[in-house]
Amino acid sequence: MSHPAVGRSDADSGGHVPYTESHPPPPSIQPDTLAARAAALTAGTNESSGDVSAMVVTHAVYARVAGDEEWRQRFGTGWEEQARAAMETADNEMFAEFGIDFRVWGYAAWITTDDSPRGICDLLGELGTDVSVSGADVVVGYVDNATSGRSYGCAASRKTIVKWHGFDNVWKTSQHEFSHLFNAPDRYPDPEGRHNTDVMEDHYNYADYWCYQAGYYDWGRVKNAAGYYD
């Protein structure tokens, strides 16, 4: 499963920036509840059952899911299920729109080497070094480590990382970061005010919507890359 790098186009020598980040929500955010978002996972409408799976072409993305020691301490013996639920909740609408289905390939208990505050993309670099794909398509890391700066998520080729900031926001950040793996770029800030706010611009308030506007068309970008890991 060897794939070339994908990511936001930029002017670096490789044609891509090494990392893309996800910023926290404004204070006025009114998050969804986990129960409401996760209902589809138990109501027969998720990727593995019900009528939805018969309506779309499934593009399976096998993920090795890692939890750092702070994540595992927060959730105890349920850390794997919390990580899986965040990933599955994030991909519900991706499956409905694009047929993209993130599936657990395996779990990894990960220990970060330094608990002092660092940027989330620094932790992503460590994740990439410490946790291999081991036959999967991507590595998805969930952390509760101290971080500096305003970023709660980061993505690069074949790996993403999301910091704990309440489950209702973890899945939204996951959805944003997953979208980077399918060629959707960051849209913030939009100084001209032309972009329709969506997953790539303000994913905390506009989760589940990828822009259709001409000149942006993030829905089309993700749709065209949906089979990338097939």
CSV table of N, CA, C and O in Angstrom, one decimal, residues 19-129:
chain,number,residue,atom,x,y,z
A,19,TYR,N,2.8,19.9,7.0
A,19,TYR,CA,1.7,19.7,8.0
A,19,TYR,C,0.5,20.6,7.7
A,19,TYR,O,0.7,21.7,7.2
A,20,THR,N,-0.6,20.2,8.1
A,20,THR,CA,-1.8,21.0,8.1
A,20,THR,C,-2.5,20.9,9.5
A,20,THR,O,-2.6,19.8,10.0
A,21,GLU,N,-2.9,22.1,10.0
A,21,GLU,CA,-3.3,22.1,11.4
A,21,GLU,C,-4.8,22.5,11.5
A,21,GLU,O,-5.4,23.0,10.6
A,22,SER,N,-5.4,22.1,12.7
A,22,SER,CA,-6.7,22.4,13.0
A,22,SER,C,-6.8,23.2,14.2
A,22,SER,O,-6.2,22.8,15.3
A,23,HIS,N,-7.5,24.3,14.2
A,23,HIS,CA,-7.6,25.3,15.3
A,23,HIS,C,-8.8,25.1,16.1
A,23,HIS,O,-9.8,24.6,15.7
A,24,PRO,N,-8.8,25.5,17.4
A,24,PRO,CA,-10.0,25.3,18.3
A,24,PRO,C,-11.2,26.2,17.9
A,24,PRO,O,-11.1,27.1,17.2
A,25,PRO,N,-12.3,25.8,18.4
A,25,PRO,CA,-13.6,26.5,18.1
A,25,PRO,C,-13.6,27.8,18.9
A,25,PRO,O,-13.0,28.0,19.9
A,26,PRO,N,-14.5,28.7,18.4
A,26,PRO,CA,-14.7,30.0,19.2
A,26,PRO,C,-15.5,29.6,20.5
A,26,PRO,O,-16.1,28.6,20.6
A,27,PRO,N,-15.4,30.5,21.5
A,27,PRO,CA,-16.0,30.2,22.8
A,27,PRO,C,-17.5,30.0,22.7
A,27,PRO,O,-18.1,29.3,23.5
A,28,SER,N,-18.2,30.5,21.6
A,28,SER,CA,-19.6,30.4,21.6
A,28,SER,C,-20.2,29.1,21.0
A,28,SER,O,-21.3,28.9,20.8
A,29,ILE,N,-19.3,28.2,20.7
A,29,ILE,CA,-19.6,26.9,20.1
A,29,ILE,C,-20.7,26.2,20.9
A,29,ILE,O,-20.6,26.1,22.1
A,30,GLN,N,-21.7,25.6,20.3
A,30,GLN,CA,-22.7,24.8,20.9
A,30,GLN,C,-22.5,23.4,20.3
A,30,GLN,O,-23.1,23.1,19.3
A,31,PRO,N,-21.7,22.5,20.9
A,31,PRO,CA,-21.4,21.3,20.3
A,31,PRO,C,-22.5,20.3,20.3
A,31,PRO,O,-23.4,20.4,21.1
A,32,ASP,N,-22.5,19.4,19.3
A,32,ASP,CA,-23.5,18.3,19.3
A,32,ASP,C,-23.2,17.4,20.5
A,32,ASP,O,-22.1,17.4,21.1
A,33,THR,N,-24.1,16.5,20.8
A,33,THR,CA,-23.9,15.6,21.9
A,33,THR,C,-23.4,14.3,21.3
A,33,THR,O,-23.7,13.9,20.1
A,34,LEU,N,-22.5,13.6,22.0
A,34,LEU,CA,-22.0,12.3,21.5
A,34,LEU,C,-23.1,11.3,21.2
A,34,LEU,O,-23.1,10.6,20.2
A,35,ALA,N,-24.2,11.3,22.1
A,35,ALA,CA,-25.3,10.4,21.9
A,35,ALA,C,-26.0,10.6,20.6
A,35,ALA,O,-26.3,9.7,19.9
A,36,ALA,N,-26.2,11.9,20.2
A,36,ALA,CA,-26.8,12.2,19.0
A,36,ALA,C,-26.0,11.8,17.8
A,36,ALA,O,-26.5,11.2,16.8
A,37,ARG,N,-24.7,12.1,17.8
A,37,ARG,CA,-23.8,11.8,16.7
A,37,ARG,C,-23.6,10.3,16.6
A,37,ARG,O,-23.5,9.7,15.5
A,38,ALA,N,-23.5,9.6,17.7
A,38,ALA,CA,-23.2,8.2,17.7
A,38,ALA,C,-24.4,7.3,17.4
A,38,ALA,O,-24.3,6.1,17.2
A,39,ALA,N,-25.6,7.9,17.4
A,39,ALA,CA,-26.8,7.1,17.2
A,39,ALA,C,-26.8,6.2,16.0
A,39,ALA,O,-27.2,5.1,16.0
A,40,ALA,N,-26.2,6.8,14.9
A,40,ALA,CA,-26.2,6.0,13.6
A,40,ALA,C,-25.4,4.7,13.8
A,40,ALA,O,-25.6,3.8,13.0
A,41,LEU,N,-24.4,4.7,14.7
A,41,LEU,CA,-23.6,3.5,14.9
A,41,LEU,C,-24.4,2.4,15.5
A,41,LEU,O,-23.9,1.2,15.4
A,42,THR,N,-25.5,2.7,16.1
A,42,THR,CA,-26.3,1.6,16.8
A,42,THR,C,-27.7,1.5,16.2
A,42,THR,O,-28.4,0.6,16.7
A,43,ALA,N,-28.0,2.3,15.2
A,43,ALA,CA,-29.3,2.2,14.6
A,43,ALA,C,-29.4,1.5,13.3
A,43,ALA,O,-30.4,1.6,12.6
A,44,GLY,N,-28.3,0.8,12.9
A,44,GLY,CA,-28.4,0.1,11.7
A,44,GLY,C,-28.1,0.9,10.4
A,44,GLY,O,-28.5,0.5,9.3
A,45,THR,N,-27.6,2.1,10.6
A,45,THR,CA,-27.3,3.0,9.5
A,45,THR,C,-25.8,3.3,9.3
A,45,THR,O,-25.5,4.2,8.6
A,46,ASN,N,-25.0,2.5,10.0
A,46,ASN,CA,-23.6,2.8,9.8
A,46,ASN,C,-23.0,2.0,8.6
A,46,ASN,O,-23.8,1.4,7.9
A,47,GLU,N,-21.7,2.1,8.5
A,47,GLU,CA,-21.1,1.6,7.3
A,47,GLU,C,-21.3,0.0,7.1
A,47,GLU,O,-21.2,-0.5,6.0
A,48,SER,N,-21.4,-0.7,8.2
A,48,SER,CA,-21.4,-2.1,8.1
A,48,SER,C,-22.8,-2.8,8.1
A,48,SER,O,-22.9,-4.0,8.0
A,49,SER,N,-23.8,-2.0,8.2
A,49,SER,CA,-25.1,-2.6,8.1
A,49,SER,C,-26.2,-1.6,7.6
A,49,SER,O,-25.9,-0.4,7.4
A,50,GLY,N,-27.4,-2.0,7.4
A,50,GLY,CA,-28.4,-1.1,6.9
A,50,GLY,C,-28.4,-0.9,5.4
A,50,GLY,O,-27.6,-1.5,4.7
A,51,ASP,N,-29.2,0.0,4.9
A,51,ASP,CA,-29.3,0.3,3.5
A,51,ASP,C,-28.2,1.2,2.9
A,51,ASP,O,-28.0,1.2,1.7
A,52,VAL,N,-27.6,2.0,3.8
A,52,VAL,CA,-26.6,3.0,3.2
A,52,VAL,C,-25.5,2.3,2.5
A,52,VAL,O,-25.1,2.7,1.4
A,53,SER,N,-25.0,1.2,3.0
A,53,SER,CA,-23.8,0.6,2.4
A,53,SER,C,-24.1,0.0,1.0
A,53,SER,O,-23.2,-0.1,0.2
A,54,ALA,N,-25.4,-0.2,0.7
A,54,ALA,CA,-25.8,-0.7,-0.6
A,54,ALA,C,-25.9,0.4,-1.7
A,54,ALA,O,-26.0,0.2,-2.8
A,55,MET,N,-25.9,1.7,-1.2
A,55,MET,CA,-26.1,2.8,-2.0
A,55,MET,C,-24.9,3.5,-2.5
A,55,MET,O,-24.9,4.3,-3.4
A,56,VAL,N,-23.7,3.2,-1.9
A,56,VAL,CA,-22.5,3.9,-2.3
A,56,VAL,C,-21.4,2.8,-2.5
A,56,VAL,O,-21.4,1.7,-2.0
A,57,VAL,N,-20.4,3.3,-3.2
A,57,VAL,CA,-19.2,2.4,-3.4
A,57,VAL,C,-18.3,2.7,-2.2
A,57,VAL,O,-18.0,3.8,-1.8
A,58,THR,N,-17.9,1.6,-1.5
A,58,THR,CA,-17.1,1.7,-0.3
A,58,THR,C,-15.6,1.8,-0.6
A,58,THR,O,-15.1,0.9,-1.3
A,59,HIS,N,-15.0,2.8,-0.1
A,59,HIS,CA,-13.5,3.0,-0.2
A,59,HIS,C,-13.0,2.8,1.2
A,59,HIS,O,-13.0,3.7,2.0
A,60,ALA,N,-12.5,1.6,1.5
A,60,ALA,CA,-12.1,1.3,2.9
A,60,ALA,C,-10.7,1.9,3.1
A,60,ALA,O,-9.8,1.8,2.2
A,61,VAL,N,-10.5,2.6,4.2
A,61,VAL,CA,-9.3,3.1,4.7
A,61,VAL,C,-8.9,2.4,6.0
A,61,VAL,O,-9.6,2.7,7.0
A,62,TYR,N,-7.9,1.6,6.0
A,62,TYR,CA,-7.6,0.8,7.2
A,62,TYR,C,-6.6,1.7,8.0
A,62,TYR,O,-5.5,2.1,7.5
A,63,ALA,N,-7.0,1.9,9.3
A,63,ALA,CA,-6.2,2.8,10.2
A,63,ALA,C,-5.6,2.0,11.4
A,63,ALA,O,-6.3,1.3,12.0
A,64,ARG,N,-4.4,2.2,11.6
A,64,ARG,CA,-3.8,1.8,12.9
A,64,ARG,C,-4.0,2.9,13.8
A,64,ARG,O,-3.5,4.1,13.6
A,65,VAL,N,-4.7,2.7,14.9
A,65,VAL,CA,-5.2,3.7,15.8
A,65,VAL,C,-4.3,3.7,17.1
A,65,VAL,O,-4.2,2.7,17.7
A,66,ALA,N,-3.6,4.8,17.4
A,66,ALA,CA,-2.7,4.9,18.5
A,66,ALA,C,-3.3,5.9,19.5
A,66,ALA,O,-3.9,6.9,19.2
A,67,GLY,N,-3.1,5.5,20.8
A,67,GLY,CA,-3.5,6.4,21.9
A,67,GLY,C,-2.3,6.6,22.8
A,67,GLY,O,-1.6,5.7,23.2
A,68,ASP,N,-2.0,7.9,23.1
A,68,ASP,CA,-0.8,8.2,23.9
A,68,ASP,C,-1.1,7.9,25.4
A,68,ASP,O,-2.3,7.5,25.7
A,69,GLU,N,-0.1,7.9,26.2
A,69,GLU,CA,-0.4,7.5,27.6
A,69,GLU,C,-1.4,8.4,28.4
A,69,GLU,O,-2.1,7.9,29.2
A,70,GLU,N,-1.5,9.7,28.0
A,70,GLU,CA,-2.5,10.5,28.6
A,70,GLU,C,-3.9,10.2,28.2
A,70,GLU,O,-4.8,10.2,29.0
A,71,TRP,N,-4.0,9.9,26.9
A,71,TRP,CA,-5.3,9.4,26.4
A,71,TRP,C,-5.7,8.1,27.1
A,71,TRP,O,-6.9,8.0,27.5
A,72,ARG,N,-4.8,7.2,27.2
A,72,ARG,CA,-5.1,5.9,27.8
A,72,ARG,C,-5.4,6.1,29.3
A,72,ARG,O,-6.3,5.4,29.9
A,73,GLN,N,-4.7,7.0,30.0
A,73,GLN,CA,-5.0,7.3,31.4
A,73,GLN,C,-6.4,7.9,31.5
A,73,GLN,O,-7.1,7.6,32.5
A,74,ARG,N,-6.8,8.8,30.6
A,74,ARG,CA,-8.1,9.4,30.7
A,74,ARG,C,-9.2,8.4,30.6
A,74,ARG,O,-10.2,8.5,31.4
A,75,PHE,N,-9.1,7.5,29.7
A,75,PHE,CA,-10.2,6.5,29.4
A,75,PHE,C,-10.0,5.1,30.0
A,75,PHE,O,-10.9,4.3,29.9
A,76,GLY,N,-8.8,4.9,30.5
A,76,GLY,CA,-8.6,3.6,31.1
A,76,GLY,C,-8.8,2.4,30.1
A,76,GLY,O,-8.4,2.5,29.0
A,77,THR,N,-9.4,1.4,30.6
A,77,THR,CA,-9.6,0.2,29.7
A,77,THR,C,-10.5,0.5,28.5
A,77,THR,O,-10.5,-0.3,27.6
A,78,GLY,N,-11.2,1.6,28.5
A,78,GLY,CA,-12.0,2.0,27.4
A,78,GLY,C,-11.4,2.9,26.4
A,78,GLY,O,-12.1,3.4,25.5
A,79,TRP,N,-10.0,3.0,26.4
A,79,TRP,CA,-9.4,4.0,25.5
A,79,TRP,C,-9.5,3.6,24.1
A,79,TRP,O,-9.7,4.5,23.2
A,80,GLU,N,-9.5,2.3,23.8
A,80,GLU,CA,-9.6,1.9,22.4
A,80,GLU,C,-10.9,2.2,21.8
A,80,GLU,O,-11.1,2.7,20.7
A,81,GLU,N,-12.0,1.9,22.6
A,81,GLU,CA,-13.3,2.2,22.2
A,81,GLU,C,-13.6,3.7,22.0
A,81,GLU,O,-14.2,4.1,21.0
A,82,GLN,N,-13.0,4.5,22.8
A,82,GLN,CA,-13.2,6.0,22.7
A,82,GLN,C,-12.5,6.5,21.4
A,82,GLN,O,-13.0,7.3,20.7
A,83,ALA,N,-11.3,5.9,21.1
A,83,ALA,CA,-10.6,6.3,19.9
A,83,ALA,C,-11.4,5.8,18.7
A,83,ALA,O,-11.5,6.6,17.7
A,84,ARG,N,-11.9,4.6,18.7
A,84,ARG,CA,-12.6,4.0,17.6
A,84,ARG,C,-13.9,4.8,17.4
A,84,ARG,O,-14.2,5.2,16.2
A,85,ALA,N,-14.6,5.2,18.5
A,85,ALA,CA,-15.8,5.9,18.3
A,85,ALA,C,-15.6,7.3,17.7
A,85,ALA,O,-16.4,7.8,16.9
A,86,ALA,N,-14.5,8.0,18.1
A,86,ALA,CA,-14.2,9.3,17.5
A,86,ALA,C,-13.9,9.1,16.0
A,86,ALA,O,-14.4,10.0,15.2
A,87,MET,N,-13.2,8.1,15.6
A,87,MET,CA,-12.9,7.9,14.2
A,87,MET,C,-14.1,7.5,13.4
A,87,MET,O,-14.4,8.1,12.4
A,88,GLU,N,-15.0,6.7,14.0
A,88,GLU,CA,-16.2,6.2,13.3
A,88,GLU,C,-17.2,7.4,13.2
A,88,GLU,O,-17.9,7.5,12.1
A,89,THR,N,-17.3,8.2,14.2
A,89,THR,CA,-18.3,9.3,14.2
A,89,THR,C,-17.8,10.3,13.1
A,89,THR,O,-18.6,10.9,12.4
A,90,ALA,N,-16.5,10.5,13.0
A,90,ALA,CA,-16.0,11.4,12.0
A,90,ALA,C,-16.2,11.0,10.6
A,90,ALA,O,-16.4,11.8,9.7
A,91,ASP,N,-16.2,9.6,10.4
A,91,ASP,CA,-16.3,9.2,9.0
A,91,ASP,C,-17.8,8.9,8.6
A,91,ASP,O,-18.0,8.5,7.4
A,92,ASN,N,-18.8,9.1,9.5
A,92,ASN,CA,-20.1,8.8,9.1
A,92,ASN,C,-20.6,9.5,7.9
A,92,ASN,O,-21.1,9.0,6.9
A,93,GLU,N,-20.4,10.9,7.9
A,93,GLU,CA,-20.8,11.7,6.7
A,93,GLU,C,-19.9,11.5,5.6
A,93,GLU,O,-20.3,11.6,4.4
A,94,MET,N,-18.6,11.2,5.8
A,94,MET,CA,-17.7,10.9,4.7
A,94,MET,C,-18.1,9.7,4.0
A,94,MET,O,-18.0,9.6,2.8
A,95,PHE,N,-18.6,8.7,4.7
A,95,PHE,CA,-19.1,7.5,4.0
A,95,PHE,C,-20.4,7.8,3.2
A,95,PHE,O,-20.5,7.4,2.1
A,96,ALA,N,-21.3,8.6,3.8
A,96,ALA,CA,-22.5,8.9,3.2
A,96,ALA,C,-22.3,9.7,1.9
A,96,ALA,O,-22.9,9.6,0.9
A,97,GLU,N,-21.3,10.7,1.9
A,97,GLU,CA,-21.0,11.6,0.8
A,97,GLU,C,-20.1,10.9,-0.2
A,97,GLU,O,-20.3,11.1,-1.4
A,98,PHE,N,-19.1,10.2,0.3
A,98,PHE,CA,-18.0,9.8,-0.6
A,98,PHE,C,-17.8,8.3,-0.6
A,98,PHE,O,-16.9,7.8,-1.4
A,99,GLY,N,-18.4,7.5,0.3
A,99,GLY,CA,-18.1,6.1,0.4
A,99,GLY,C,-16.8,5.8,1.1
A,99,GLY,O,-16.3,4.7,1.1
A,100,ILE,N,-16.3,6.8,1.8
A,100,ILE,CA,-15.0,6.6,2.6
A,100,ILE,C,-15.3,6.1,3.9
A,100,ILE,O,-16.0,6.6,4.7
A,101,ASP,N,-14.7,4.9,4.2
A,101,ASP,CA,-15.0,4.2,5.4
A,101,ASP,C,-13.7,3.9,6.2
A,101,ASP,O,-12.9,3.0,5.7
A,102,PHE,N,-13.4,4.6,7.2
A,102,PHE,CA,-12.3,4.3,8.1
A,102,PHE,C,-12.5,3.1,8.9
A,102,PHE,O,-13.6,3.0,9.6
A,103,ARG,N,-11.6,2.1,8.9
A,103,ARG,CA,-11.8,0.9,9.7
A,103,ARG,C,-10.5,0.6,10.5
A,103,ARG,O,-9.4,0.9,10.0
A,104,VAL,N,-10.7,0.1,11.7
A,104,VAL,CA,-9.6,-0.2,12.6
A,104,VAL,C,-8.8,-1.3,12.0
A,104,VAL,O,-9.3,-2.4,11.8
A,105,TRP,N,-7.5,-1.1,11.8
A,105,TRP,CA,-6.6,-2.2,11.4
A,105,TRP,C,-6.0,-2.8,12.6
A,105,TRP,O,-5.7,-4.0,12.7
A,106,GLY,N,-5.8,-2.0,13.7
A,106,GLY,CA,-5.2,-2.4,14.9
A,106,GLY,C,-4.9,-1.2,15.8
A,106,GLY,O,-5.1,-0.1,15.4
A,107,TYR,N,-4.6,-1.5,17.0
A,107,TYR,CA,-4.3,-0.5,18.0
A,107,TYR,C,-2.9,-0.5,18.5
A,107,TYR,O,-2.2,-1.5,18.5
A,108,ALA,N,-2.4,0.7,18.9
A,108,ALA,CA,-1.1,0.8,19.4
A,108,ALA,C,-1.1,1.7,20.6
A,108,ALA,O,-1.6,2.8,20.6
A,109,ALA,N,-0.5,1.2,21.7
A,109,ALA,CA,-0.3,2.0,22.9
A,109,ALA,C,1.0,2.8,22.8
A,109,ALA,O,2.1,2.2,22.7
A,110,TRP,N,0.9,4.1,22.7
A,110,TRP,CA,2.0,4.9,22.3
A,110,TRP,C,2.4,5.8,23.5
A,110,TRP,O,1.6,6.3,24.3
A,111,ILE,N,3.7,5.9,23.7
A,111,ILE,CA,4.3,6.7,24.8
A,111,ILE,C,5.0,7.9,24.2
A,111,ILE,O,6.0,7.7,23.5
A,112,THR,N,4.6,9.1,24.5
A,112,THR,CA,5.3,10.3,24.0
A,112,THR,C,6.5,10.5,24.9
A,112,THR,O,6.4,10.2,26.1
A,113,THR,N,7.6,11.0,24.4
A,113,THR,CA,8.8,11.0,25.1
A,113,THR,C,9.0,12.2,26.0
A,113,THR,O,9.8,12.2,26.9
A,114,ASP,N,8.2,13.2,25.8
A,114,ASP,CA,8.3,14.5,26.6
A,114,ASP,C,6.9,15.1,26.8
A,114,ASP,O,6.2,15.3,25.9
A,115,ASP,N,6.6,15.2,28.1
A,115,ASP,CA,5.2,15.7,28.4
A,115,ASP,C,5.2,17.3,28.5
A,115,ASP,O,4.1,17.8,28.9
A,116,SER,N,6.2,17.9,28.2
A,116,SER,CA,6.2,19.4,28.2
A,116,SER,C,5.4,19.9,27.0
A,116,SER,O,5.3,19.2,26.0
A,117,PRO,N,4.8,21.0,27.1
A,117,PRO,CA,3.9,21.5,26.0
A,117,PRO,C,4.7,21.6,24.7
A,117,PRO,O,5.8,22.2,24.6
A,118,ARG,N,4.2,21.0,23.6
A,118,ARG,CA,4.7,21.1,22.3
A,118,ARG,C,3.6,21.3,21.3
A,118,ARG,O,2.4,21.0,21.6
A,119,GLY,N,3.9,21.8,20.1
A,119,GLY,CA,2.9,21.9,19.1
A,119,GLY,C,2.4,20.6,18.7
A,119,GLY,O,3.1,19.6,18.7
A,120,ILE,N,1.1,20.6,18.3
A,120,ILE,CA,0.5,19.3,17.9
A,120,ILE,C,1.2,18.7,16.7
A,120,ILE,O,1.3,17.5,16.6
A,121,CYS,N,1.7,19.5,15.8
A,121,CYS,CA,2.4,18.9,14.6
A,121,CYS,C,3.8,18.3,15.0
A,121,CYS,O,4.3,17.4,14.4
A,122,ASP,N,4.4,18.8,16.2
A,122,ASP,CA,5.6,18.1,16.7
A,122,ASP,C,5.2,16.7,17.2
A,122,ASP,O,6.0,15.8,17.0
A,123,LEU,N,4.1,16.6,17.8
A,123,LEU,CA,3.6,15.3,18.3
A,123,LEU,C,3.3,14.4,17.1
A,123,LEU,O,3.5,13.2,17.1
A,124,LEU,N,2.8,15.0,16.0
A,124,LEU,CA,2.5,14.2,14.8
A,124,LEU,C,3.8,13.6,14.3
A,124,LEU,O,3.9,12.5,13.8
A,125,GLY,N,4.9,14.4,14.2
A,125,GLY,CA,6.2,14.0,13.8
A,125,GLY,C,6.6,12.8,14.6
A,125,GLY,O,7.2,11.8,14.1
A,126,GLU,N,6.5,12.9,15.9
A,126,GLU,CA,6.8,11.8,16.8
A,126,GLU,C,6.0,10.6,16.6
A,126,GLU,O,6.5,9.4,16.6
A,127,LEU,N,4.7,10.8,16.4
A,127,LEU,CA,3.8,9.7,16.1
A,127,LEU,C,4.3,8.9,14.8
A,127,LEU,O,4.3,7.7,14.8
A,128,GLY,N,4.7,9.7,13.8
A,128,GLY,CA,5.1,9.1,12.6
A,128,GLY,C,6.4,8.2,12.7
A,128,GLY,O,6.6,7.2,12.1
A,129,THR,N,7.2,8.7,13.7
A,129,THR,CA,8.5,7.9,14.0
A,129,THR,C,8.2,6.7,14.8
A,129,THR,O,8.8,5.6,14.6
